[in-house]
Short mmCIF file of C-alpha atoms in Angstrom, two decimals:
data_model
loop_
_atom_site.label_atom_id
_atom_site.label_comp_id
_atom_site.label_asym_id
_atom_site.label_seq_id
_atom_site.Cartn_x
_atom_site.Cartn_y
_atom_site.Cartn_z
CA MET A 1 0.12 -0.06 0.04
CA ASN A 2 1.58 3.25 -1.25
CA LEU A 3 0.56 6.21 0.96
CA LYS A 4 1.29 8.53 -1.57
CA VAL A 5 -1.35 7.84 -3.66
CA VAL A 6 -3.65 9.89 -1.53
CA ASN A 7 -1.51 13.21 -1.39
CA ALA A 8 -3.49 16.22 -2.13
CA GLU A 9 -1.97 16.63 -5.49
CA ILE A 10 -2.47 13.07 -6.67
CA ASN A 11 -5.90 12.92 -5.28
CA GLU A 12 -6.92 16.03 -7.02
CA TYR A 13 -5.51 14.71 -10.38
CA LEU A 14 -7.09 11.31 -9.93
CA ARG A 15 -10.65 12.96 -9.28
CA GLY A 16 -10.33 14.95 -12.48
CA CYS A 17 -10.01 11.68 -14.39
CA LEU A 18 -12.77 9.81 -13.08
CA HIS A 19 -14.68 9.74 -16.42
CA GLU A 20 -11.77 7.85 -17.91
CA ASN A 21 -11.43 4.34 -18.81
CA ALA A 22 -9.44 2.30 -16.42
CA ALA A 23 -7.40 0.49 -19.18
CA ASP A 24 -6.70 3.25 -20.97
CA PHE A 25 -5.62 5.39 -18.03
CA MET A 26 -3.24 2.44 -17.26
CA LEU A 27 -1.39 2.74 -20.48
CA LYS A 28 -0.81 6.64 -20.32
CA LYS A 29 2.16 8.51 -18.91
CA HIS A 30 1.49 10.27 -15.59
CA PRO A 31 3.69 13.10 -13.99
CA TYR A 32 4.35 10.80 -11.02
CA ASN A 33 7.31 8.82 -10.43
CA GLU A 34 6.60 8.01 -6.73
CA VAL A 35 3.42 6.22 -7.60
CA SER A 36 3.38 3.45 -10.29
CA ASN A 37 0.73 3.41 -13.07
CA LEU A 38 -0.80 0.30 -11.48
CA GLU A 39 -1.06 2.04 -7.96
CA LEU A 40 -2.62 5.23 -10.03
CA THR A 41 -5.16 3.14 -11.94
CA GLN A 42 -6.48 0.80 -8.87
CA GLN A 43 -6.85 4.10 -6.84
CA LEU A 44 -8.76 5.28 -9.67
CA VAL A 45 -11.01 2.39 -10.07
CA GLY A 46 -11.44 2.51 -6.30
CA LEU A 47 -12.90 6.23 -6.47
CA GLN A 48 -14.92 5.36 -9.48
CA LYS A 49 -16.71 2.44 -7.61
CA ALA A 50 -16.92 4.60 -4.20
CA LYS A 51 -18.54 7.52 -6.08
CA ASN A 52 -21.86 5.35 -6.90
CA LYS A 53 -21.44 2.29 -4.35
CA PHE A 54 -20.26 3.77 -1.14
CA PRO A 55 -20.47 7.50 -1.30
CA TRP A 56 -19.56 8.12 2.20
CA LEU A 57 -16.04 6.86 1.81
CA PHE A 58 -15.82 8.84 -1.61
CA LYS A 59 -15.99 12.22 0.39
CA TYR A 60 -12.45 11.14 2.22
CA GLN A 61 -9.25 12.11 0.45
CA ASN A 62 -7.19 9.36 2.16
CA ILE A 63 -9.09 6.30 1.99
CA ILE A 64 -6.85 3.84 -0.18
CA TYR A 65 -8.81 1.37 -2.23
CA PRO A 66 -7.96 -2.35 -2.68
CA PRO A 67 -8.04 -4.11 -6.19
CA LYS A 68 -11.11 -4.04 -8.07
CA VAL A 69 -12.15 -7.64 -7.13
CA ASN A 70 -12.27 -6.79 -3.55
CA LEU A 71 -14.58 -3.81 -4.26
CA GLU A 72 -17.09 -6.03 -6.43
CA GLN A 73 -17.42 -8.44 -3.83
CA THR A 74 -18.22 -6.03 -0.86
CA SER A 75 -21.69 -4.49 0.02
CA SER A 76 -22.87 -1.39 -1.31
CA GLU A 77 -23.50 1.47 1.19
CA VAL A 78 -27.09 1.32 1.15
CA THR A 79 -27.74 -2.49 1.63
CA ALA A 80 -25.01 -2.13 4.62
CA ILE A 81 -27.03 0.66 6.08
CA TYR A 82 -30.18 -1.65 5.87
CA LYS A 83 -28.48 -4.45 7.72
CA SER A 84 -27.16 -2.37 10.46
CA GLN A 85 -30.54 -1.18 11.37
CA LEU A 86 -32.24 -4.50 11.63
CA LEU A 87 -31.33 -5.33 15.15
CA ASP A 88 -30.98 -3.40 18.61
CA ILE A 89 -27.35 -4.64 19.49
CA ASP A 90 -24.15 -3.21 21.05
CA THR A 91 -21.64 -5.61 20.11
CA MET A 92 -20.90 -7.27 16.90
CA ILE A 93 -18.21 -8.96 14.94
CA ASP A 94 -17.86 -9.51 11.14
CA ILE A 95 -15.41 -12.58 10.71
CA THR A 96 -15.38 -12.14 7.02
CA GLY A 97 -14.78 -8.35 7.00
CA GLY A 98 -13.43 -7.69 3.56
CA PHE A 99 -12.83 -4.00 2.88
CA GLY A 100 -14.97 -3.39 6.03
CA ILE A 101 -18.31 -1.37 4.45
CA ASP A 102 -20.58 -3.62 6.49
CA VAL A 103 -18.59 -2.87 9.66
CA SER A 104 -18.24 0.69 8.83
CA ALA A 105 -22.50 0.68 8.87
CA PHE A 106 -22.42 -1.28 11.96
CA ALA A 107 -19.97 1.08 13.76
CA LYS A 108 -22.32 4.02 13.35
CA ALA A 109 -25.29 1.93 14.82
CA CYS A 110 -23.55 0.14 17.83
CA THR A 111 -21.18 0.69 20.38
CA THR A 112 -18.41 -1.99 19.70
CA THR A 113 -17.37 -3.59 16.47
CA THR A 114 -14.53 -6.23 15.49
CA HIS A 115 -13.65 -6.75 12.14
CA VAL A 116 -11.56 -10.06 11.20
CA GLU A 117 -10.36 -10.52 7.56
CA PHE A 118 -8.47 -13.64 6.39
CA SER A 119 -6.66 -11.86 3.55
CA SER A 120 -3.24 -10.09 4.59
CA SER A 121 -3.24 -8.06 1.69
CA LEU A 122 -6.68 -6.79 2.05
CA GLN A 123 -7.15 -6.63 5.84
CA PRO A 124 -4.76 -3.35 5.73
CA TYR A 125 -6.86 -1.47 3.48
CA ALA A 126 -9.93 -1.85 5.88
CA GLN A 127 -7.90 -0.94 8.81
CA ARG A 128 -6.89 2.17 7.29
CA SER A 129 -10.35 3.09 6.25
CA PHE A 130 -11.65 2.86 9.75
CA LEU A 131 -8.78 5.11 11.10
CA VAL A 132 -9.61 7.85 8.19
CA GLN A 133 -13.51 7.80 9.04
CA GLY A 134 -12.87 8.15 12.73
CA ILE A 135 -14.25 4.63 13.54
CA SER A 136 -13.16 2.69 16.66
CA THR A 137 -13.47 -0.72 15.07
CA LYS A 138 -10.73 -3.26 16.15
CA SER A 139 -9.42 -4.81 12.98
CA PHE A 140 -7.52 -8.19 13.06
CA GLN A 141 -5.78 -10.38 10.15
CA ALA A 142 -7.08 -13.93 10.97
CA ASP A 143 -9.46 -16.68 9.90
CA GLY A 144 -12.49 -15.61 11.18
CA ILE A 145 -13.90 -19.22 12.32
CA GLU A 146 -10.59 -19.86 14.32
CA PHE A 147 -10.77 -16.35 15.71
CA LEU A 148 -14.12 -17.19 17.10
CA LYS A 149 -12.91 -20.37 18.68
CA GLN A 150 -9.97 -18.50 20.48
CA SER A 151 -12.50 -15.55 21.66
CA LYS A 152 -13.82 -15.26 25.17
CA GLU A 153 -16.49 -12.89 24.00
CA VAL A 154 -20.09 -13.59 23.27
CA TYR A 155 -21.22 -10.95 20.82
CA ASP A 156 -24.83 -9.57 20.34
CA LEU A 157 -24.05 -10.33 16.63
CA VAL A 158 -21.95 -12.47 14.78
CA TYR A 159 -21.92 -11.38 10.84
CA VAL A 160 -20.76 -13.87 8.16
CA ASP A 161 -20.57 -12.92 4.56
CA PRO A 162 -19.26 -16.23 3.15
CA SER A 163 -17.49 -16.32 -0.17
CA ARG A 164 -19.17 -17.86 -3.09
CA LYS A 165 -15.91 -18.09 -4.91
CA THR A 166 -13.90 -20.98 -3.53
CA ASP A 167 -11.14 -23.18 -4.44
CA SER A 168 -13.29 -26.07 -5.33
CA HIS A 169 -16.32 -23.87 -7.01
CA SER A 170 -15.86 -20.82 -9.16
CA LYS A 171 -19.24 -19.72 -7.99
CA ALA A 172 -20.88 -21.77 -5.39
CA VAL A 173 -24.74 -22.14 -5.65
CA LEU A 174 -25.10 -24.58 -2.56
CA LEU A 175 -24.75 -23.20 0.87
CA LYS A 176 -22.56 -25.99 1.81
CA ASP A 177 -19.97 -25.25 -0.64
CA TYR A 178 -19.65 -21.58 0.66
CA GLU A 179 -16.53 -20.73 2.42
CA PRO A 180 -16.44 -20.56 5.71
CA ASN A 181 -18.91 -23.60 5.76
CA VAL A 182 -21.76 -22.05 7.97
CA ILE A 183 -23.52 -25.08 8.37
CA ASP A 184 -20.66 -27.21 9.56
CA ASN A 185 -19.85 -24.18 12.14
CA LEU A 186 -23.51 -23.52 13.16
CA ASP A 187 -23.16 -24.55 16.70
CA LEU A 188 -19.73 -22.15 17.09
CA LEU A 189 -21.53 -18.95 15.51
CA LEU A 190 -24.77 -19.40 17.75
CA ASN A 191 -22.60 -19.89 20.76
CA LYS A 192 -20.35 -16.83 20.09
CA GLY A 193 -23.40 -14.94 19.07
CA ARG A 194 -26.77 -14.26 20.51
CA ASN A 195 -27.70 -13.23 16.85
CA VAL A 196 -26.15 -14.51 13.93
CA MET A 197 -26.33 -12.75 10.31
CA ILE A 198 -25.64 -14.54 7.07
CA LYS A 199 -25.45 -12.94 3.77
CA THR A 200 -25.74 -14.97 0.91
CA SER A 201 -26.17 -14.67 -2.82
CA PRO A 202 -29.78 -14.10 -4.17
CA MET A 203 -29.43 -17.38 -5.98
CA LEU A 204 -29.78 -19.44 -2.91
CA ASP A 205 -33.19 -21.40 -2.62
CA ILE A 206 -35.16 -20.01 0.37
CA THR A 207 -36.75 -23.25 1.44
CA ALA A 208 -33.56 -25.25 1.30
CA GLY A 209 -31.64 -22.10 3.43
CA ILE A 210 -34.45 -22.45 6.14
CA ASN A 211 -34.13 -26.31 6.29
CA GLN A 212 -30.04 -26.40 6.29
CA LEU A 213 -29.61 -23.44 8.74
CA GLN A 214 -32.22 -24.73 11.24
CA TYR A 215 -32.51 -21.65 13.49
CA VAL A 216 -33.53 -18.98 11.01
CA GLU A 217 -35.98 -16.39 12.71
CA SER A 218 -36.31 -14.08 9.37
CA VAL A 219 -35.29 -14.02 5.82
CA HIS A 220 -34.69 -10.50 4.46
CA ILE A 221 -34.65 -10.66 0.69
CA VAL A 222 -32.77 -7.10 -0.18
CA ALA A 223 -33.33 -5.41 -3.80
CA VAL A 224 -31.97 -2.05 -4.49
CA LYS A 225 -33.95 -0.55 -7.45
CA ASN A 226 -35.82 -3.66 -8.51
CA ASP A 227 -32.40 -5.89 -8.63
CA VAL A 228 -32.04 -8.37 -6.02
CA LYS A 229 -28.51 -7.99 -4.35
CA GLU A 230 -28.59 -10.51 -1.26
CA LEU A 231 -30.19 -12.60 1.09
CA LEU A 232 -29.81 -12.05 4.93
CA TRP A 233 -30.76 -14.74 7.12
CA ILE A 234 -31.20 -14.03 10.83
CA LEU A 235 -30.57 -16.89 13.37
CA SER A 236 -30.99 -17.40 17.20
CA ARG A 237 -31.18 -20.06 19.56
CA LYS A 238 -34.79 -18.65 20.25
CA GLU A 239 -37.75 -21.20 19.32
CA VAL A 240 -39.02 -20.07 16.25
CA LYS A 241 -42.48 -21.42 14.98
CA GLN A 242 -42.64 -19.30 12.00
CA VAL A 243 -40.08 -17.77 9.71
CA ASP A 244 -40.54 -14.03 8.72
CA VAL A 245 -39.78 -13.26 5.29
CA ILE A 246 -39.30 -9.47 4.54
CA SER A 247 -39.08 -8.41 0.88
CA VAL A 248 -37.45 -4.79 0.41
CA ASN A 249 -36.77 -2.80 -2.40
CA LEU A 250 -34.45 -0.07 -1.57
CA GLU A 251 -34.07 3.39 -3.29
CA THR A 252 -37.86 3.20 -4.17
CA GLU A 253 -40.78 4.14 -2.39
CA GLN A 254 -42.35 0.68 -2.69
CA PRO A 255 -43.60 -0.86 0.79
CA VAL A 256 -41.67 -3.31 2.33
CA PHE A 257 -43.79 -6.36 2.10
CA LYS A 258 -43.43 -8.94 5.33
CA THR A 259 -44.91 -12.36 5.70
CA MET A 260 -44.44 -15.64 7.42
CA PHE A 261 -42.64 -18.20 5.33
CA SER A 262 -45.41 -20.81 3.51
CA SER A 263 -44.69 -23.17 0.69
CA SER A 264 -48.55 -23.39 -0.19
CA GLY A 265 -49.94 -22.10 -3.18
CA VAL A 266 -53.76 -22.15 -3.57
CA PHE A 267 -55.00 -19.05 -5.59
CA ASP A 268 -58.27 -17.26 -6.86
CA PHE A 269 -58.01 -16.28 -10.12
CA SER A 270 -59.42 -13.58 -12.48
CA LYS A 271 -59.50 -12.17 -15.94
CA PRO A 272 -57.48 -8.96 -16.24
CA GLN A 273 -59.59 -6.24 -14.64
CA LYS A 274 -58.56 -2.32 -14.58
CA TYR A 275 -55.26 -2.43 -13.05
CA LEU A 276 -51.95 -4.64 -13.67
CA TYR A 277 -49.42 -5.49 -11.02
CA GLU A 278 -46.14 -6.89 -11.36
CA PRO A 279 -44.26 -7.41 -7.97
CA ASN A 280 -40.91 -6.25 -7.41
CA ALA A 281 -37.97 -8.32 -7.58
CA ALA A 282 -37.64 -9.27 -3.94
CA ILE A 283 -41.19 -10.25 -3.59
CA MET A 284 -40.77 -12.57 -6.91
CA LYS A 285 -37.82 -14.05 -5.17
CA SER A 286 -39.81 -14.84 -2.01
CA GLN A 287 -42.28 -16.61 -4.20
CA GLN A 288 -44.93 -15.54 -1.26
CA PHE A 289 -47.64 -14.97 -3.54
CA ASP A 290 -50.48 -16.42 -1.21
CA ALA A 291 -49.53 -13.92 1.30
CA LEU A 292 -49.46 -11.05 -0.99
CA LEU A 293 -52.97 -11.99 -1.96
CA ASP A 294 -54.13 -12.00 1.72
CA GLN A 295 -52.61 -8.40 2.37
CA TYR A 296 -53.85 -6.70 -0.73
CA PRO A 297 -57.13 -6.68 -2.58
CA LEU A 298 -55.81 -8.71 -5.68
CA ARG A 299 -56.68 -11.53 -7.68
CA LYS A 300 -53.80 -13.57 -9.76
CA LEU A 301 -54.15 -14.07 -13.66
CA ASP A 302 -52.38 -17.47 -13.83
CA GLN A 303 -50.91 -20.16 -11.60
CA ASP A 304 -47.34 -19.34 -13.24
CA ALA A 305 -47.72 -15.85 -14.50
CA HIS A 306 -47.05 -13.96 -11.28
CA LEU A 307 -49.24 -11.24 -12.38
CA PHE A 308 -51.94 -9.58 -10.54
CA THR A 309 -55.21 -7.53 -11.04
CA SER A 310 -57.80 -5.33 -9.43
CA ASP A 311 -60.72 -3.07 -10.41
CA GLN A 312 -59.40 -0.50 -7.49
CA LEU A 313 -55.98 1.35 -7.70
CA ILE A 314 -53.82 0.54 -4.56
CA ASP A 315 -50.41 1.17 -3.34
CA PHE A 316 -48.25 -2.00 -4.00
CA PRO A 317 -45.02 -3.16 -3.70
CA GLY A 318 -43.83 -3.30 -7.45
CA ARG A 319 -44.81 -1.94 -10.79
CA VAL A 320 -48.69 -0.75 -11.34
CA PHE A 321 -50.39 -0.59 -14.92
CA GLU A 322 -53.66 0.67 -16.04
CA ILE A 323 -54.98 -1.84 -18.51
CA ARG A 324 -55.99 -0.59 -21.86
CA ASN A 325 -56.87 -3.85 -23.84
CA THR A 326 -56.71 -7.55 -23.42
CA ILE A 327 -56.46 -9.93 -26.52
CA GLU A 328 -55.53 -13.45 -27.38
CA ASN A 329 -51.98 -14.09 -28.23
CA LYS A 330 -52.68 -14.74 -32.07
CA PRO A 331 -49.86 -13.11 -34.18
CA LYS A 332 -51.84 -11.88 -37.30
CA LYS A 333 -54.05 -9.78 -34.67
CA LEU A 334 -51.18 -8.51 -32.90
CA LYS A 335 -49.16 -7.61 -36.20
CA ARG A 336 -52.11 -5.59 -37.30
CA LEU A 337 -52.57 -3.78 -33.97
CA TYR A 338 -49.31 -3.47 -32.53
CA ALA A 339 -46.24 -4.22 -35.10
CA LYS A 340 -43.55 -1.39 -35.45
CA THR A 341 -45.07 0.59 -32.33
CA ALA A 342 -43.19 1.61 -29.58
CA ARG A 343 -43.68 -0.72 -26.61
CA GLY A 344 -42.01 -1.77 -23.26
CA ILE A 345 -42.16 -5.67 -23.45
CA VAL A 346 -42.78 -8.03 -20.55
CA THR A 347 -43.08 -11.90 -20.72
CA ARG A 348 -44.48 -13.79 -17.75
CA ASN A 349 -45.44 -17.61 -18.79
CA ASN A 350 -44.73 -17.17 -22.23
CA LYS A 351 -42.59 -19.22 -24.55
CA GLU A 352 -40.97 -16.63 -26.68
CA SER A 353 -38.55 -14.40 -25.09
CA VAL A 354 -38.52 -10.49 -24.98
CA ALA A 355 -35.64 -10.36 -27.87
CA THR A 356 -37.51 -12.71 -30.09
CA LEU A 357 -40.60 -10.71 -29.85
CA ARG A 358 -39.09 -7.45 -30.57
CA LYS A 359 -37.33 -8.91 -33.75
CA LYS A 360 -40.59 -10.60 -34.67
CA TYR A 361 -43.06 -7.34 -34.20
CA GLN A 362 -40.43 -4.81 -34.85
CA PHE A 363 -41.11 -3.19 -31.48
CA LYS A 364 -39.37 0.31 -30.60
CA GLU A 365 -38.71 0.87 -26.82
CA HIS A 366 -40.94 3.02 -24.54
CA GLU A 367 -40.93 3.82 -21.26
CA THR A 368 -44.61 3.89 -20.18
CA ASN A 369 -46.46 1.75 -22.84
CA TYR A 370 -46.14 -1.73 -22.41
CA LEU A 371 -47.55 -5.00 -23.85
CA PHE A 372 -47.42 -8.03 -21.39
CA PHE A 373 -47.30 -11.51 -22.98
CA THR A 374 -48.61 -13.64 -20.75
CA SER A 375 -51.31 -16.08 -19.47
CA SER A 376 -54.65 -16.10 -17.72
CA GLU A 377 -56.49 -19.30 -15.91
CA GLU A 378 -59.52 -18.43 -17.62
CA LEU A 379 -58.60 -17.04 -21.18
CA GLY A 380 -55.50 -19.02 -22.12
CA ALA A 381 -52.34 -17.32 -23.94
CA ILE A 382 -53.16 -13.47 -23.78
CA VAL A 383 -51.32 -10.13 -24.36
CA ILE A 384 -52.20 -7.05 -22.39
CA GLU A 385 -51.77 -3.64 -23.42
CA ALA A 386 -51.07 -1.20 -20.36
CA SER A 387 -49.68 2.01 -19.56
CA LYS A 388 -47.20 2.56 -16.50
CA LEU A 389 -48.58 4.61 -13.65
#
């Protein structure tokens, strides 16, 4: 770590180059002999990432950023803040600390935080970041599991963000293939933490996760602007009869959707009415559509379409459309009515992809006028013309 990369002159120079392509920047000649092109480029990429992903760091001149791969694997500021506000705690430890974004958020919400990072090359970057931010987090370079085994502390929260990229799997999908293996270490985690929070990929199956982790109190499906970023599993030794599933779509005004986990799927169906509702990505991941119908005065179009309808407009956690027309999915009729028009295209339980449909009917793009290629329990294959509200 070259401290000269954050001196005032170089910092100003790099911030003036934020618009530049990193590969091109790497090949340019720069007016600094004391800092290599590689070091300059690494810092530039860090600043570019920080500006959007964790702007609280971007405002500090003296943060030194690690390689790009470490920044891509860390939480964003908005998801880190969300995590830090879920539990009322005084002490927490992050045993897979990385660059320390999550710990930085927790440090603003609780009294004592501890950061443990296995990588001897990455841990100093996090430690310096805490120092620059004025955060009193203790940071250690160690194996997180071994650190817990040796620790005499019992924390209010043990936080784990196990790696999905391991020596044996380029991108692990099953929980048992993550590193560290949280399933094998559940007793240790729950003995050292009154609560345990595990962050996983959104690809992980929720039913399998609940079964394997055994002590799950709640699962948070965290999306940002309708892109599911992570699953958060909250565990404790408390007896839990029902697991809460919380679907949140951050940086939108959509309401949080909370329900108890259920694997049932019995629905009342309806033809398209006046309004059409498309659940946000977090709810789509949860698959808790029966609970959605319990909480909102809606009817489902079809078993596998996952679109909903009503005659009255409601505040809904997802996109809302006013239906203009519903027709059978007949190519000749569709060409006559809609070919070469500007439309947003959505497919739900439809064999043809959006790309295929755009080419087939020569659709142009549009932000508010949509066609839904979907299905209805009562009508079969249909196309719904709708305007986004």
